[in-house]
Amino acid sequence: MKSLSQILTTTLSVIAGGIVVLHLTWGQASPALPVARAESNNDTACDNTRTVQVSGAAAINVTPDRALLQLGVTSTAPTPEEVEAENTAAIKNIIAAVRQLGVADKDIATDYYLVQPIYVDYETMRIEGYRISNVVGITLDDVSQTGEVLIAALKAGANEVREVQFYTSQLRRYRDEARKLAMQAATEKAALLAGAGGTQTGCVLNISENSWSYYNGSWWAGRDRAMWSQNVVQNATSEQPMPDETPISVGQIVVRAEVSASFGLE
């Protein structure tokens, strides 16, 4: 049978206010417990009463290593059965031609399929035929094949090219790099403004991302917009150079990021 000294324990619990916990057992010594104390250091505290708020942007020009082609066939015929048969045959020819160039089935998919009646008179709703638009998306891991695949598809019966888009498989990498450069630009801008005002920046009080995006080529003035809106521009090359004989000019895509930051002034 255990003695009272073996089973009787006195405990002082932690309550709000940070009272230290001690466990005392009669007849047995307890090891000392470390006590953690939070000490404020006023010397390193940020002054948020005097601040400078800036924005920074960066753009990385990237040579793309992937391509997406959207092309297909628009067919018309008097009956739904005829137009469907005609369109299906044309699409099969296009897919077969693309496969012969080494494009895998997983990289070929239907992107758009639409069947429409062709009305002679909208008042009487009389139909004279039917139209089918069938568009397939073709993803290329080698951008040097873009022109070759496009020509092969056109020769096989494609009569519609919706889009040829280039992008990078390393988008996350370049996006994160653009974010870092944008923050660097904001930091440098804040230091410049603070110096011009006879002071210097302290610690960062707030950071927010305004946007990130990428532009394919110069469409929608993407290239020009990136050139006048950023503080930092960086060029990143691809390991897949385009051959001189390709009819498609790949160019570069622009990966862009913009941040806002607030700095304390010392």
Coordinates of C-alpha atoms in Angstrom, one line a residue:
M1 CA 0.0 0.0 0.0
K2 CA 1.3 3.4 -1.0
S3 CA 2.0 6.0 1.7
L4 CA 0.3 9.4 1.8
S5 CA 3.6 11.0 0.8
Q6 CA 3.6 8.9 -2.4
I7 CA 0.1 9.9 -3.6
L8 CA -0.4 13.4 -2.3
T9 CA 0.5 16.0 -4.8
T10 CA 0.1 19.8 -4.6
T11 CA -0.3 21.7 -7.9
L12 CA -0.3 25.4 -8.6
S13 CA -2.0 25.9 -12.0
V14 CA -1.4 28.6 -14.6
I15 CA -4.1 31.2 -14.7
A16 CA -4.5 34.3 -16.8
G17 CA -1.7 36.6 -15.9
G18 CA 1.1 34.1 -16.5
I19 CA 1.4 32.3 -13.1
V20 CA 4.2 29.7 -13.2
V21 CA 3.1 26.1 -13.0
L22 CA 4.8 24.1 -10.2
H23 CA 4.2 20.4 -9.4
L24 CA 5.3 19.5 -5.9
T25 CA 5.2 15.8 -4.7
W26 CA 5.9 15.0 -1.1
G27 CA 9.0 12.9 -0.7
Q28 CA 10.1 13.7 -4.3
A29 CA 11.9 16.7 -5.8
S30 CA 10.6 18.2 -9.0
P31 CA 12.9 19.6 -11.6
A32 CA 12.8 23.4 -12.1
L33 CA 10.7 24.5 -15.1
P34 CA 11.9 27.2 -17.4
V35 CA 10.0 30.4 -17.3
A36 CA 9.4 32.2 -20.6
R37 CA 9.1 36.0 -20.4
A38 CA 8.1 38.3 -23.3
E39 CA 10.1 41.4 -23.2
S40 CA 9.4 44.3 -25.3
N41 CA 12.2 46.0 -27.2
N42 CA 11.2 49.6 -27.9
D43 CA 14.4 50.1 -29.8
T44 CA 13.2 47.8 -32.7
A45 CA 9.6 48.9 -32.7
C46 CA 8.3 50.4 -35.9
D47 CA 7.1 54.0 -36.1
N48 CA 3.7 53.9 -37.9
T49 CA 3.0 57.6 -37.4
R50 CA 5.5 58.7 -40.2
T51 CA 5.2 56.5 -43.3
V52 CA 5.8 56.4 -47.0
Q53 CA 3.5 54.4 -49.2
V54 CA 4.7 53.2 -52.6
S55 CA 4.0 50.7 -55.3
G56 CA 6.4 48.6 -57.3
A57 CA 6.0 46.6 -60.5
A58 CA 8.2 44.2 -62.4
A59 CA 8.0 42.5 -65.7
I60 CA 9.9 39.4 -66.9
N61 CA 10.1 38.8 -70.6
V62 CA 10.0 35.0 -71.2
T63 CA 10.5 33.0 -74.3
P64 CA 7.6 30.5 -74.3
D65 CA 8.1 26.8 -74.4
R66 CA 4.4 25.7 -75.0
A67 CA 1.9 26.5 -77.7
L68 CA -1.9 26.1 -78.0
L69 CA -3.6 26.1 -81.4
Q70 CA -7.4 26.4 -81.7
L71 CA -8.5 25.5 -85.1
G72 CA -11.4 23.6 -86.7
V73 CA -14.0 23.3 -89.4
T74 CA -17.3 25.1 -90.1
S75 CA -19.6 23.0 -92.3
T76 CA -23.0 23.6 -93.8
A77 CA -25.5 21.1 -95.4
P78 CA -29.2 20.8 -96.0
T79 CA -29.9 18.3 -93.2
P80 CA -28.5 17.7 -89.7
E81 CA -27.3 14.2 -90.8
E82 CA -25.4 15.5 -93.8
V83 CA -23.7 18.4 -92.0
E84 CA -22.7 16.2 -89.1
A85 CA -21.2 13.5 -91.4
E86 CA -19.3 16.2 -93.4
N87 CA -17.9 17.9 -90.3
T88 CA -16.9 14.7 -88.6
A89 CA -15.0 13.5 -91.6
A90 CA -13.1 16.8 -91.9
I91 CA -12.2 16.8 -88.2
K92 CA -11.0 13.2 -88.4
N93 CA -8.7 14.2 -91.3
I94 CA -7.3 17.1 -89.3
I95 CA -6.6 15.0 -86.2
A96 CA -5.0 12.2 -88.3
A97 CA -2.7 14.8 -90.0
V98 CA -1.7 16.2 -86.6
R99 CA -1.1 12.7 -85.2
Q100 CA 1.3 12.0 -88.0
L101 CA 3.5 14.9 -86.7
G102 CA 3.8 13.2 -83.3
V103 CA 1.1 15.0 -81.4
A104 CA -0.3 12.7 -78.7
D105 CA -4.0 12.1 -78.3
K106 CA -3.9 13.6 -74.8
D107 CA -2.9 16.9 -76.4
I108 CA -5.9 17.0 -78.8
A109 CA -9.3 18.0 -77.4
T110 CA -12.6 19.4 -78.6
D111 CA -12.8 23.0 -77.4
Y112 CA -16.0 24.2 -79.1
Y113 CA -18.9 22.5 -80.8
L114 CA -22.0 24.3 -82.1
V115 CA -24.9 23.3 -84.3
Q116 CA -27.1 26.0 -85.7
P117 CA -30.1 26.0 -88.1
I118 CA -29.8 28.4 -91.1
Y119 CA -33.0 30.4 -91.5
V120 CA -34.2 31.7 -94.8
D121 CA -36.9 33.9 -93.2
Y122 CA -36.9 34.7 -89.5
E123 CA -40.6 35.6 -89.6
T124 CA -41.7 32.2 -90.8
M125 CA -38.7 30.5 -89.2
R126 CA -38.1 28.5 -92.4
I127 CA -34.9 26.5 -92.3
E128 CA -32.8 26.0 -95.4
G129 CA -29.9 24.1 -93.8
Y130 CA -27.7 23.6 -90.8
R131 CA -24.2 24.7 -89.8
I132 CA -21.7 23.0 -87.5
S133 CA -18.7 24.8 -86.0
N134 CA -16.2 22.3 -84.5
V135 CA -13.0 23.6 -83.0
V136 CA -10.2 21.5 -81.5
G137 CA -7.4 22.6 -79.2
I138 CA -3.9 21.3 -79.9
T139 CA -1.2 21.6 -77.2
L140 CA 2.4 21.5 -78.3
D141 CA 5.3 20.9 -76.0
D142 CA 7.7 22.0 -78.8
V143 CA 6.9 25.5 -80.1
S144 CA 9.0 24.8 -83.2
Q145 CA 6.2 22.6 -84.4
T146 CA 3.6 25.4 -84.4
G147 CA 3.9 26.3 -88.1
E148 CA 4.2 22.7 -89.3
V149 CA 1.1 21.6 -87.4
L150 CA -0.9 24.7 -88.5
I151 CA -0.1 24.1 -92.2
A152 CA -0.8 20.3 -91.9
A153 CA -4.2 21.1 -90.3
L154 CA -5.1 23.6 -93.0
K155 CA -4.2 21.1 -95.8
A156 CA -6.3 18.5 -94.1
G157 CA -9.4 20.6 -94.3
A158 CA -9.4 23.2 -91.4
N159 CA -11.1 26.4 -92.6
E160 CA -11.0 28.2 -89.3
V161 CA -8.1 29.2 -87.0
R162 CA -9.4 30.7 -83.8
E163 CA -6.2 31.4 -81.9
V164 CA -2.5 30.6 -81.7
Q165 CA -1.3 31.2 -78.1
F166 CA 2.1 30.8 -76.6
Y167 CA 2.8 30.3 -72.9
T168 CA 5.4 29.0 -70.5
S169 CA 5.4 25.8 -68.4
Q170 CA 7.3 27.7 -65.7
L171 CA 4.7 30.3 -65.1
R172 CA 4.7 29.9 -61.3
R173 CA 8.5 30.3 -61.2
Y174 CA 8.5 33.5 -63.3
R175 CA 5.4 34.9 -61.5
D176 CA 7.1 34.5 -58.1
E177 CA 10.3 36.0 -59.5
A178 CA 8.3 39.0 -60.8
R179 CA 6.7 39.4 -57.3
K180 CA 10.2 39.5 -55.7
L181 CA 11.4 42.1 -58.2
A182 CA 8.2 44.1 -57.7
M183 CA 8.9 44.2 -54.0
Q184 CA 12.5 45.1 -54.6
A185 CA 11.3 48.0 -56.8
A186 CA 8.9 49.2 -54.1
T187 CA 11.7 49.1 -51.5
E188 CA 14.1 51.1 -53.7
K189 CA 11.4 53.6 -54.5
A190 CA 10.6 54.1 -50.9
A191 CA 14.3 54.6 -50.0
L192 CA 14.7 57.1 -52.8
L193 CA 11.7 59.2 -51.7
A194 CA 12.7 59.1 -48.1
G195 CA 16.2 60.2 -48.9
A196 CA 14.9 63.1 -51.0
G197 CA 12.9 64.1 -47.9
G198 CA 15.9 64.1 -45.7
T199 CA 15.1 60.8 -43.8
Q200 CA 15.4 57.1 -44.3
T201 CA 13.0 54.1 -44.4
G202 CA 12.6 51.8 -41.4
C203 CA 10.8 48.5 -41.3
V204 CA 8.0 47.4 -43.6
L205 CA 4.5 48.0 -42.1
N206 CA 2.3 46.6 -44.8
I207 CA 2.5 44.7 -48.1
S208 CA -0.3 43.9 -50.6
E209 CA -0.3 42.5 -54.1
N210 CA -2.2 44.6 -56.5
S211 CA -2.1 42.2 -59.4
W212 CA -0.1 39.7 -61.4
S213 CA -0.7 38.8 -65.1
Y214 CA 1.0 37.6 -68.2
Y215 CA 0.6 38.8 -71.8
N216 CA 1.0 36.7 -74.9
G217 CA 3.1 38.7 -77.4
S218 CA 2.0 42.3 -78.0
W219 CA -1.8 41.7 -78.2
W220 CA -3.8 44.2 -76.2
A221 CA -0.6 46.3 -76.1
G222 CA 0.7 43.9 -73.5
R223 CA 4.3 44.4 -74.4
D224 CA 4.0 48.2 -74.5
R225 CA 2.0 48.3 -71.3
A226 CA 4.6 46.2 -69.5
M227 CA 7.4 48.5 -70.7
W228 CA 5.9 51.8 -69.3
S229 CA 4.3 50.5 -66.1
Q230 CA 7.1 48.5 -64.4
N231 CA 10.1 49.5 -62.4
V232 CA 12.1 46.4 -63.2
V233 CA 12.4 44.5 -66.4
Q234 CA 14.1 41.1 -66.7
N235 CA 14.7 38.9 -69.7
A236 CA 14.5 35.1 -69.3
T237 CA 15.5 32.9 -72.2
S238 CA 14.0 29.5 -73.2
E239 CA 15.9 26.3 -73.8
Q240 CA 13.8 25.8 -77.0
P241 CA 15.0 28.2 -79.6
M242 CA 12.7 28.6 -82.7
P243 CA 14.2 27.5 -86.0
D244 CA 14.7 30.2 -88.7
E245 CA 12.4 28.5 -91.2
T246 CA 9.2 28.6 -89.0
P247 CA 6.4 30.7 -90.4
I248 CA 5.2 31.6 -86.9
S249 CA 7.0 34.3 -84.9
V250 CA 6.9 33.3 -81.2
G251 CA 8.4 36.4 -79.6
Q252 CA 8.1 36.7 -75.9
I253 CA 5.4 36.7 -73.3
V254 CA 5.4 39.2 -70.4
V255 CA 4.9 38.0 -66.8
R256 CA 4.1 41.0 -64.6
A257 CA 3.5 41.6 -60.9
E258 CA 2.6 44.7 -58.9
V259 CA 2.7 45.3 -55.2
S260 CA 2.0 48.1 -52.8
A261 CA 4.0 48.6 -49.6
S262 CA 4.1 51.0 -46.6
F263 CA 7.4 51.7 -44.8
G264 CA 8.0 53.5 -41.5
L265 CA 10.3 56.5 -41.6
E266 CA 13.1 56.9 -39.1

